[in-house]
Tab-separated table of C-alpha atoms and ligand atoms in Angstrom:
chain	number	residue	atom	x	y	z
A	1150	MET	CA	103.406	111.377	176.576
A	1151	HIS	CA	103.341	108.735	173.840
A	1152	LEU	CA	100.626	106.843	172.109
A	1153	ARG	CA	101.234	103.117	172.310
A	1154	PHE	CA	99.569	100.329	170.408
A	1155	SER	CA	98.971	97.155	172.425
A	1156	ALA	CA	99.299	93.591	171.099
A	1157	GLU	CA	95.495	93.564	170.666
A	1158	ASP	CA	95.722	96.826	168.719
A	1159	GLU	CA	98.341	95.305	166.445
A	1160	ALA	CA	96.117	92.247	165.900
A	1161	PHE	CA	93.321	94.635	164.922
A	1162	ARG	CA	95.748	96.367	162.545
A	1163	ARG	CA	96.452	93.058	160.824
A	1164	GLU	CA	92.725	92.340	160.540
A	1165	VAL	CA	92.142	95.750	158.954
A	1166	ALA	CA	95.116	95.455	156.592
A	1167	THR	CA	94.055	91.980	155.469
A	1168	TRP	CA	90.470	93.070	154.832
A	1169	LEU	CA	91.588	96.133	152.870
A	1170	ALA	CA	94.132	94.211	150.780
A	1171	ASP	CA	91.456	91.671	149.907
A	1172	ALA	CA	88.687	94.204	149.242
A	1173	LEU	CA	90.883	96.464	147.111
A	1174	GLY	CA	92.352	93.563	145.179
A	1175	GLY	CA	89.225	92.338	143.408
A	1176	GLU	CA	86.441	94.261	141.703
A	1177	PHE	CA	87.470	97.435	143.547
A	1178	ALA	CA	91.105	97.380	142.413
A	1179	SER	CA	90.371	100.246	140.023
A	1180	VAL	CA	89.312	102.656	142.799
A	1181	ARG	CA	92.597	102.274	144.646
A	1182	GLY	CA	94.125	105.726	145.127
A	1183	ARG	CA	91.279	107.498	143.300
A	1184	GLY	CA	88.975	110.247	144.530
A	1185	GLY	CA	90.096	112.664	147.214
A	1186	PRO	CA	91.160	116.297	146.823
A	1187	GLY	CA	91.444	117.343	143.187
A	1188	ASP	CA	90.107	113.989	141.979
A	1189	GLU	CA	86.604	113.958	143.441
A	1190	HIS	CA	84.846	113.269	140.127
A	1191	ALA	CA	86.692	110.010	139.614
A	1192	MET	CA	84.731	106.742	139.459
A	1193	LEU	CA	81.656	107.915	141.315
A	1194	ASP	CA	79.564	104.767	140.766
A	1195	GLU	CA	82.370	102.527	141.881
A	1196	ARG	CA	83.063	104.699	144.936
A	1197	ARG	CA	79.377	104.677	145.899
A	1198	ALA	CA	79.487	100.875	145.743
A	1199	TRP	CA	82.667	100.988	147.801
A	1200	GLU	CA	80.866	103.008	150.491
A	1201	ARG	CA	78.202	100.287	150.682
A	1202	LYS	CA	80.869	97.611	150.922
A	1203	LEU	CA	82.515	99.444	153.834
A	1204	GLY	CA	79.123	99.799	155.507
A	1205	ALA	CA	78.203	96.136	155.095
A	1206	ALA	CA	81.523	95.097	156.636
A	1207	GLY	CA	81.055	97.412	159.641
A	1208	TRP	CA	83.884	99.813	158.817
A	1209	ILE	CA	81.756	102.976	159.002
A	1210	GLY	CA	81.005	104.680	162.314
A	1211	MET	CA	83.452	102.521	164.213
A	1212	GLY	CA	83.657	105.017	167.054
A	1213	TRP	CA	79.909	105.611	167.300
A	1214	PRO	CA	78.109	104.195	170.329
A	1215	THR	CA	76.848	100.641	169.888
A	1216	GLU	CA	73.260	101.615	170.771
A	1217	TYR	CA	73.174	103.647	167.563
A	1218	GLY	CA	74.668	100.915	165.394
A	1219	GLY	CA	78.324	101.865	165.753
A	1220	ARG	CA	81.027	99.600	167.131
A	1221	GLY	CA	82.029	101.810	170.036
A	1222	LEU	CA	85.721	101.304	169.275
A	1223	PRO	CA	88.253	103.447	171.127
A	1224	LEU	CA	90.133	106.243	169.415
A	1225	LEU	CA	93.281	104.168	168.927
A	1226	ARG	CA	91.418	101.588	166.853
A	1227	GLN	CA	89.973	104.335	164.705
A	1228	VAL	CA	93.460	105.776	164.236
A	1229	ILE	CA	94.657	102.346	163.115
A	1230	TRP	CA	91.811	102.116	160.612
A	1231	TYR	CA	92.649	105.481	159.068
A	1232	GLU	CA	96.353	104.650	158.921
A	1233	GLU	CA	95.790	101.313	157.230
A	1234	TYR	CA	93.190	102.804	154.896
A	1235	ALA	CA	95.744	105.369	153.708
A	1236	ARG	CA	98.487	102.752	153.461
A	1237	ALA	CA	96.286	100.465	151.359
A	1238	GLY	CA	95.400	103.300	148.954
A	1239	GLY	CA	91.718	103.316	149.939
A	1240	PRO	CA	89.739	105.685	147.679
A	1241	GLY	CA	88.624	109.176	148.738
A	1242	ARG	CA	85.517	108.723	150.882
A	1243	LEU	CA	82.210	110.032	149.516
A	1244	GLY	CA	80.606	109.378	152.890
A	1245	HIS	CA	83.138	111.372	154.881
A	1246	ILE	CA	80.868	114.327	155.766
A	1247	GLY	CA	78.059	112.038	156.946
A	1248	GLU	CA	80.329	109.795	158.942
A	1249	GLY	CA	82.714	112.436	160.251
A	1250	LEU	CA	80.475	115.462	160.799
A	1251	LEU	CA	76.721	114.930	160.609
A	1252	GLY	CA	76.605	111.522	162.300
A	1253	PRO	CA	78.526	112.597	165.434
A	1254	THR	CA	76.398	115.774	165.548
A	1255	VAL	CA	73.160	113.764	165.535
A	1256	VAL	CA	74.611	111.428	168.176
A	1257	ALA	CA	75.481	114.426	170.381
A	1258	PHE	CA	72.525	116.759	169.775
A	1259	GLY	CA	69.801	114.812	167.926
A	1260	THR	CA	66.518	113.378	169.169
A	1261	ASP	CA	65.995	109.612	169.394
A	1262	ALA	CA	63.818	109.759	166.296
A	1263	GLN	CA	66.568	111.601	164.378
A	1264	LYS	CA	69.111	109.031	165.486
A	1265	ARG	CA	66.881	106.179	164.290
A	1266	ARG	CA	66.225	107.868	160.976
A	1267	PHE	CA	69.544	109.435	159.962
A	1268	LEU	CA	72.277	107.252	161.433
A	1269	PRO	CA	71.534	103.836	159.824
A	1270	PRO	CA	71.809	105.055	156.187
A	1271	ILE	CA	75.182	106.636	156.990
A	1272	LEU	CA	76.387	103.424	158.631
A	1273	ALA	CA	75.220	101.422	155.615
A	1274	GLY	CA	77.212	103.663	153.243
A	1275	GLU	CA	73.969	104.678	151.528
A	1276	ALA	CA	73.492	108.354	152.416
A	1277	ILE	CA	75.806	111.079	151.143
A	1278	TRP	CA	75.758	114.362	153.060
A	1279	CYS	CA	77.033	117.856	152.386
A	1280	GLN	CA	77.644	120.853	154.640
A	1281	GLY	CA	75.646	124.031	154.015
A	1282	TYR	CA	77.409	126.628	156.125
A	1283	SER	CA	79.195	129.139	153.866
A	1284	GLU	CA	77.379	131.867	151.964
A	1285	PRO	CA	78.641	134.695	149.727
A	1286	ASN	CA	78.794	136.982	152.795
A	1287	ALA	CA	79.246	134.384	155.505
A	1288	GLY	CA	82.486	132.409	155.266
A	1289	SER	CA	84.953	133.193	158.021
A	1290	ASP	CA	82.145	135.269	159.491
A	1291	LEU	CA	79.631	132.426	159.695
A	1292	ALA	CA	77.351	134.306	162.093
A	1293	ASN	CA	76.383	136.536	159.168
A	1294	VAL	CA	74.237	133.757	157.626
A	1295	GLN	CA	71.344	135.214	155.613
A	1296	THR	CA	69.620	132.050	154.331
A	1297	ARG	CA	66.246	132.050	156.052
A	1298	ALA	CA	63.709	129.396	156.911
A	1299	ALA	CA	60.181	129.589	158.310
A	1300	LEU	CA	57.669	126.979	159.447
A	1301	GLN	CA	54.711	126.616	157.103
A	1302	ASP	CA	52.177	123.771	157.208
A	1303	GLY	CA	54.429	121.436	159.195
A	1304	ALA	CA	57.589	122.079	157.193
A	1305	TRP	CA	60.549	124.454	157.169
A	1306	VAL	CA	60.584	126.421	153.920
A	1307	LEU	CA	63.997	127.757	152.913
A	1308	HIS	CA	65.115	130.715	150.809
A	1309	GLY	CA	68.713	131.792	150.260
A	1310	GLN	CA	72.083	130.787	148.879
A	1311	LYS	CA	74.966	128.649	150.055
A	1312	VAL	CA	78.351	128.505	148.311
A	1313	TRP	CA	81.436	126.270	148.198
A	1314	THR	CA	79.257	123.304	149.170
A	1315	SER	CA	81.479	120.243	148.665
A	1316	TRP	CA	79.734	117.189	147.146
A	1317	ALA	CA	76.424	119.097	146.801
A	1318	GLN	CA	75.767	117.564	143.393
A	1319	TRP	CA	76.155	114.023	144.727
A	1320	ALA	CA	74.595	114.486	148.145
A	1321	ASP	CA	71.223	113.178	149.287
A	1322	TRP	CA	71.066	115.538	152.271
A	1323	CYS	CA	72.566	118.805	153.451
A	1324	PHE	CA	72.868	120.196	156.975
A	1325	VAL	CA	72.026	123.868	156.623
A	1326	VAL	CA	72.578	126.741	159.025
A	1327	ALA	CA	69.622	129.085	158.447
A	1328	ARG	CA	68.106	132.119	160.147
A	1329	THR	CA	64.740	131.105	161.574
A	1330	ASP	CA	64.051	134.075	163.869
A	1331	PRO	CA	63.261	136.992	161.549
A	1332	GLY	CA	65.144	140.117	162.603
A	1333	SER	CA	67.684	138.179	164.681
A	1334	GLU	CA	71.364	138.988	164.335
A	1335	ARG	CA	74.686	137.223	164.484
A	1336	HIS	CA	74.753	133.956	166.475
A	1337	LYS	CA	71.208	134.214	167.738
A	1338	GLY	CA	68.125	132.994	165.878
A	1339	LEU	CA	69.921	130.417	163.701
A	1340	SER	CA	68.757	126.818	163.319
A	1341	TYR	CA	70.481	123.654	162.154
A	1342	LEU	CA	68.230	122.053	159.543
A	1343	LEU	CA	68.530	118.729	157.732
A	1344	VAL	CA	67.390	119.300	154.166
A	1345	PRO	CA	66.873	116.768	151.341
A	1346	MET	CA	68.884	117.836	148.279
A	1347	ARG	CA	66.801	116.187	145.562
A	1348	GLN	CA	63.718	118.391	145.420
A	1349	PRO	CA	62.417	121.158	143.149
A	1350	GLY	CA	63.318	124.002	145.538
A	1351	VAL	CA	67.039	123.174	145.437
A	1352	GLU	CA	69.195	124.292	142.515
A	1353	ILE	CA	72.830	123.207	142.381
A	1354	ARG	CA	75.317	125.028	140.172
A	1355	PRO	CA	78.743	123.351	140.182
A	1356	ILE	CA	81.746	125.708	140.311
A	1357	VAL	CA	84.703	124.759	138.138
A	1358	GLN	CA	87.915	124.785	140.188
A	1359	ILE	CA	91.485	125.250	138.942
A	1360	THR	CA	91.909	121.478	138.971
A	1361	GLY	CA	89.223	121.342	136.261
A	1362	ASP	CA	86.906	119.454	138.639
A	1363	SER	CA	83.829	120.817	140.393
A	1364	GLU	CA	84.129	119.385	143.853
A	1365	PHE	CA	81.973	122.196	145.242
A	1366	SER	CA	78.878	124.103	144.072
A	1367	GLU	CA	76.607	127.042	144.637
A	1368	VAL	CA	73.332	125.866	146.190
A	1369	PHE	CA	70.178	127.967	145.836
A	1370	PHE	CA	67.126	127.379	148.044
A	1371	ASP	CA	63.928	128.752	146.571
A	1372	GLY	CA	61.076	127.300	148.576
A	1373	ALA	CA	62.974	124.108	149.443
A	1374	ARG	CA	61.194	122.158	152.192
A	1375	THR	CA	62.075	119.873	155.028
A	1376	ASP	CA	59.818	118.371	157.712
A	1377	ALA	CA	59.385	120.407	160.898
A	1378	GLU	CA	61.103	117.719	162.988
A	1379	ASN	CA	64.313	117.928	160.904
A	1380	VAL	CA	65.904	120.547	163.121
A	1381	VAL	CA	68.831	119.449	165.288
A	1382	GLY	CA	68.776	121.118	168.704
A	1383	ALA	CA	66.184	123.723	169.544
A	1384	PRO	CA	65.001	126.106	166.815
A	1385	GLY	CA	67.012	129.318	167.174
A	1386	ASP	CA	69.827	127.480	168.986
A	1387	GLY	CA	71.628	126.262	165.863
A	1388	TRP	CA	74.889	128.113	166.518
A	1389	LYS	CA	75.726	125.755	169.364
A	1390	VAL	CA	75.062	122.720	167.165
A	1391	ALA	CA	76.984	124.216	164.216
A	1392	MET	CA	80.033	124.788	166.426
A	1393	GLY	CA	79.642	121.264	167.811
A	1394	THR	CA	79.944	119.899	164.257
A	1395	LEU	CA	83.177	121.831	163.660
A	1396	ALA	CA	84.683	120.262	166.781
A	1397	PHE	CA	84.368	116.838	165.108
A	1398	GLU	CA	86.504	117.812	162.093
A	1399	ARG	CA	89.616	115.627	161.765
A	1400	GLY	CA	90.565	113.977	165.069
A	1401	ALA	CA	91.154	110.287	164.458
A	1402	SER	CA	91.700	110.742	160.704
A	1403	THR	CA	94.728	112.997	161.276
A	1404	LEU	CA	97.298	110.186	161.256
A	1405	GLY	CA	95.755	108.715	158.118
A	1406	GLN	CA	96.039	112.113	156.479
A	1407	GLN	CA	99.706	112.231	157.466
A	1408	LEU	CA	100.318	108.886	155.765
A	1409	LEU	CA	98.803	110.322	152.596
A	1410	PHE	CA	101.162	113.280	152.956
A	1411	GLN	CA	104.041	110.828	153.408
A	1412	ASN	CA	103.022	109.051	150.186
A	1413	GLU	CA	103.068	112.397	148.375
A	1414	LEU	CA	106.465	113.330	149.791
A	1415	ASP	CA	107.813	109.876	148.819
A	1416	GLU	CA	106.628	110.434	145.263
A	1417	ILE	CA	108.258	113.876	145.123
A	1418	CYS	CA	111.542	112.418	146.455
A	1419	ARG	CA	111.405	109.645	143.855
A	1420	VAL	CA	110.909	112.154	141.038
A	1421	ALA	CA	113.719	114.340	142.428
A	1422	LYS	CA	116.127	111.400	142.316
A	1423	GLU	CA	115.032	110.375	138.840
A	1424	ASN	CA	115.143	113.757	137.140
A	1425	GLY	CA	118.220	115.078	138.923
A	1426	ALA	CA	116.408	117.780	140.912
A	1427	ALA	CA	117.838	116.145	144.034
A	1428	ASN	CA	121.269	117.475	142.990
A	1429	ASP	CA	120.052	121.053	143.438
A	1430	PRO	CA	121.108	122.175	146.947
A	1431	ALA	CA	118.030	124.368	147.403
A	1432	ILE	CA	115.695	121.505	146.493
A	1433	ARG	CA	117.523	119.162	148.881
A	1434	GLN	CA	117.069	121.678	151.678
A	1435	ARG	CA	113.363	121.978	150.984
A	1436	LEU	CA	112.887	118.194	150.798
A	1437	ALA	CA	114.595	117.823	154.179
A	1438	HIS	CA	112.472	120.615	155.580
A	1439	ALA	CA	109.290	118.972	154.288
A	1440	TRP	CA	110.246	115.702	155.931
A	1441	MET	CA	110.922	117.513	159.227
A	1442	GLY	CA	107.510	119.174	159.051
A	1443	LEU	CA	105.887	115.796	158.661
A	1444	GLN	CA	107.703	114.418	161.720
A	1445	ILE	CA	106.533	117.426	163.741
A	1446	GLN	CA	102.938	116.885	162.622
A	1447	ARG	CA	103.080	113.243	163.615
A	1448	ALA	CA	104.594	113.995	167.006
A	1449	ASN	CA	101.974	116.649	167.687
A	1450	ALA	CA	99.127	114.368	166.590
A	1451	LEU	CA	100.347	111.515	168.792
A	1452	ARG	CA	100.711	113.856	171.742
A	1453	THR	CA	97.234	115.260	171.271
A	1454	LEU	CA	95.526	111.938	170.580
A	1455	SER	CA	97.125	110.338	173.607
A	1456	ARG	CA	94.942	112.630	175.725
A	1457	PRO	CA	91.658	112.547	173.816
A	1458	GLU	CA	89.661	113.869	176.732
A	1459	ARG	CA	91.544	117.153	176.410
A	1460	ALA	CA	92.169	117.195	172.683
A	1461	GLU	CA	89.619	119.804	171.709
A	1462	LEU	CA	90.788	122.238	174.324
A	1463	ALA	CA	94.502	121.566	174.354
A	1464	ARG	CA	96.602	124.428	173.110
A	1465	GLU	CA	98.718	122.082	171.031
A	1466	ALA	CA	95.636	120.943	169.074
A	1467	MET	CA	95.009	124.529	168.014
A	1468	ILE	CA	98.093	124.679	165.833
A	1469	THR	CA	97.179	121.529	163.887
A	1470	LYS	CA	95.086	123.026	161.066
A	1471	LEU	CA	97.367	126.023	160.526
A	1472	PHE	CA	100.469	123.823	160.505
A	1473	TRP	CA	99.294	121.064	158.177
A	1474	ALA	CA	97.578	123.417	155.739
A	1475	THR	CA	100.639	125.654	155.369
A	1476	TRP	CA	102.966	122.661	155.179
A	1477	HIS	CA	100.828	120.948	152.531
A	1478	ARG	CA	100.537	124.069	150.378
A	1479	GLU	CA	104.349	124.376	150.450
A	1480	LEU	CA	104.623	120.696	149.506
A	1481	GLY	CA	102.513	121.402	146.414
A	1482	LYS	CA	104.919	124.182	145.415
A	1483	LEU	CA	107.902	121.950	146.081
A	1484	ALA	CA	106.416	119.265	143.825
A	1485	MET	CA	106.238	121.770	140.966
A	1486	ASP	CA	109.805	122.958	141.506
A	1487	VAL	CA	111.044	119.369	141.563
A	1488	LEU	CA	109.245	118.663	138.287
A	1489	GLY	CA	110.719	121.816	136.735
A	1490	PRO	CA	109.442	122.698	133.241
A	1491	GLU	CA	107.535	119.402	133.134
A	1492	ALA	CA	105.208	120.795	135.807
A	1493	GLU	CA	103.674	123.092	133.220
A	1494	ILE	CA	102.914	120.408	130.657
A	1495	ALA	CA	99.572	118.614	130.726
A	1496	ALA	CA	98.610	115.720	128.512
A	1497	GLY	CA	95.268	115.122	126.817
A	1498	ALA	CA	92.530	117.461	125.709
A	1499	PRO	CA	91.299	119.669	127.220
A	1500	TYR	CA	93.896	118.467	129.715
A	1501	ASP	CA	94.609	115.666	132.084
A	1502	LEU	CA	96.562	116.512	135.206
A	1503	THR	CA	99.029	114.245	136.956
A	1504	ARG	CA	98.720	113.503	140.657
A	1505	LEU	CA	101.422	116.049	141.542
A	1506	GLN	CA	99.884	118.765	139.387
A	1507	ARG	CA	96.527	118.189	141.097
A	1508	LEU	CA	98.308	118.260	144.440
A	1509	PHE	CA	99.773	121.687	143.691
A	1510	LEU	CA	96.497	123.152	142.467
A	1511	PHE	CA	94.249	121.733	145.179
A	1512	THR	CA	96.590	122.595	148.041
A	1513	ARG	CA	96.022	126.272	147.227
A	1514	SER	CA	92.687	125.772	149.028
A	1515	ASP	CA	94.076	124.022	152.122
A	1516	THR	CA	94.757	127.340	153.850
A	1517	ILE	CA	91.168	128.501	153.191
A	1518	TYR	CA	88.682	125.744	154.037
A	1519	ALA	CA	87.981	124.513	157.585
A	1520	GLY	CA	89.104	127.920	158.886
A	1521	SER	CA	91.563	130.074	156.931
A	1522	ASN	CA	95.130	130.636	158.161
A	1523	GLN	CA	94.259	134.170	159.266
A	1524	ILE	CA	91.283	132.908	161.267
A	1525	GLN	CA	93.394	130.156	162.836
A	1526	ARG	CA	95.973	132.742	163.942
A	1527	ASN	CA	93.207	134.893	165.419
A	1528	LEU	CA	91.913	131.873	167.355
A	1529	ILE	CA	95.363	131.050	168.678
A	1530	ALA	CA	95.908	134.662	169.715
A	1531	GLU	CA	92.585	134.821	171.531
A	1532	ARG	CA	92.176	131.341	172.962
A	1533	ALA	CA	95.729	130.096	173.460
A	1534	LEU	CA	97.409	133.401	174.310
A	1535	GLY	CA	94.491	135.183	175.952
A	1536	MET	CA	94.674	138.279	173.732
A	1537	PRO	CA	91.620	140.546	173.680
A	1538	ARG	CA	89.016	139.752	171.020
A	1539	GLU	CA	89.708	141.474	167.737
A	1540	PRO	CA	87.746	144.721	167.366
A	1541	ARG	CA	84.774	144.655	164.963
B	727	FAD	C1	87.933	123.361	148.776
B	727	FAD	C2	86.916	124.018	149.636
B	727	FAD	C3	85.830	123.284	150.099
B	727	FAD	C4	84.850	123.892	150.880
B	727	FAD	N1	83.775	123.142	151.290
B	727	FAD	C5	82.789	123.739	152.010
B	727	FAD	C6	81.608	123.005	152.365
B	727	FAD	O1	81.467	121.820	152.051
B	727	FAD	N2	80.639	123.645	153.049
B	727	FAD	C7	80.758	124.949	153.444
B	727	FAD	O2	79.850	125.454	154.097
B	727	FAD	N3	81.851	125.687	153.111
B	727	FAD	C8	82.865	125.106	152.389
B	727	FAD	N4	83.981	125.833	152.024
B	727	FAD	C9	84.025	127.270	152.363
B	727	FAD	C10	85.032	127.661	153.411
B	727	FAD	O3	84.557	127.282	154.684
B	727	FAD	C11	85.244	129.175	153.291
B	727	FAD	O4	85.887	129.409	152.048
B	727	FAD	C12	86.067	129.724	154.414
B	727	FAD	O5	85.354	129.683	155.617
B	727	FAD	C13	86.494	131.196	154.137
B	727	FAD	O6	85.370	131.955	153.862
B	727	FAD	P1	85.289	132.860	152.545
B	727	FAD	O7	85.702	132.039	151.366
B	727	FAD	O8	83.939	133.483	152.527
B	727	FAD	O9	86.404	133.980	152.707
B	727	FAD	P2	86.281	135.281	153.622
B	727	FAD	O10	85.750	134.914	154.946
B	727	FAD	O11	85.596	136.334	152.850
B	727	FAD	O12	87.802	135.651	153.790
B	727	FAD	C14	88.567	136.304	152.756
B	727	FAD	C15	89.962	136.552	153.292
B	727	FAD	O13	89.910	137.427	154.439
B	727	FAD	C16	90.512	136.819	155.569
B	727	FAD	N5	89.763	137.165	156.777
B	727	FAD	C17	88.413	137.057	156.961
B	727	FAD	N6	88.081	137.448	158.211
B	727	FAD	C18	89.241	137.806	158.824
B	727	FAD	C19	89.546	138.276	160.127
B	727	FAD	N7	88.600	138.456	161.047
B	727	FAD	N8	90.851	138.538	160.424
B	727	FAD	C20	91.831	138.343	159.489
B	727	FAD	N9	91.590	137.894	158.229
B	727	FAD	C21	90.310	137.615	157.906
B	727	FAD	C22	90.442	135.317	155.295
B	727	FAD	O14	91.443	134.613	155.979
B	727	FAD	C23	90.641	135.276	153.787
B	727	FAD	O15	92.020	135.360	153.483
B	727	FAD	C24	84.970	125.252	151.238
B	727	FAD	C25	86.078	125.994	150.789
B	727	FAD	C26	87.029	125.400	149.994
B	727	FAD	C27	88.195	126.228	149.512
């Protein structure tokens, strides 16, 4: 089954491309291609302003229902947006977690009051969100969350630690999975709380990554507070909501991501031709293999997206994360081998990495976040192949 774009879709594509070319040509020309993995610290003020510009023009929450301020556009239109955004060199999105994860979660599980309060600032490009799931002893095993929260005087009061929280230092809000039933275990007794980040009970300690940036942080809650009504779903029923959020990861943005991958592969091919690496038979083989992997990803994405009603359950969707993450990590290695000795040289002090060097370093994490490769294989074994659950 193939995904087809109608004449109306193509007209929409032209509208998007024209808007992006115009918007990224003027005062925002400098943010073109900046931000994103390994470059998240770049031009924060400008990228915040860019978020507001996107919001004002109605390019955020395009798939959200119109009654909540979205445009209710079908999946294909969203795919077109992400493709054109990548093609135009749109900057890494600071609002991605709010738009892609928290917003759809509030739409699906939130109260009317939560929808009225939390959705408009995301749509306007004003609110930056981060995701407070992982803890030192709860990563792959998320049900082991130890951060606790209790109701006191009309507010949830939180104690505990999160880790690897992307964008924590820039975020206004965090969605936190916390244990609210004392003595509960595993998936039971957890709640999904919306917590303001700028308050005395929240301490953020950025973690320096091998790229030299600190895209993620440790987050300590020591008496942090949030209003009693800021729980999504019923108190104690947060596991269901937390899993609902994970189901929103990627989806329409997949094809845009593949265009970014294509841009990276194009750059590696260009370098290989320029510096002679393309004459090395082993490098040529690997370049061809990388290109094949990209075609397979595109075919699989088109097949999955053409049946959106089944996408989350379809077996073919289950291989997506494992495939792209492994492919992308190998692409990072290939980039270094194409560069040869130059790959090890950094300019500036302390050092300034090139795009391909950042690619190599950041892609080391692709096979860890959003479900590690080992966890993905376990899921495929259990859910796609019907193997018994792994013993604990
Ligand atoms: C760049 C980056 C950004 C991130 N951003 C966020 C964020 O914004 N918010 C957030 O909450 N978290 C974030 N994370 C955390 C991420 O979700 C976790 O790193 C991930 O879930 C793995 O958990 P862990 O690091 O605790 O490793 P562990 O779960 O301790 O795993 C260690 C190793 O053991 C393997 N392993 C674990 N369990 C099994 C098993 N049952 N079977 C086989 N192998 C297993 C894993 O695959 C891994 O190789 C981010 C991580 C990275 C790298």
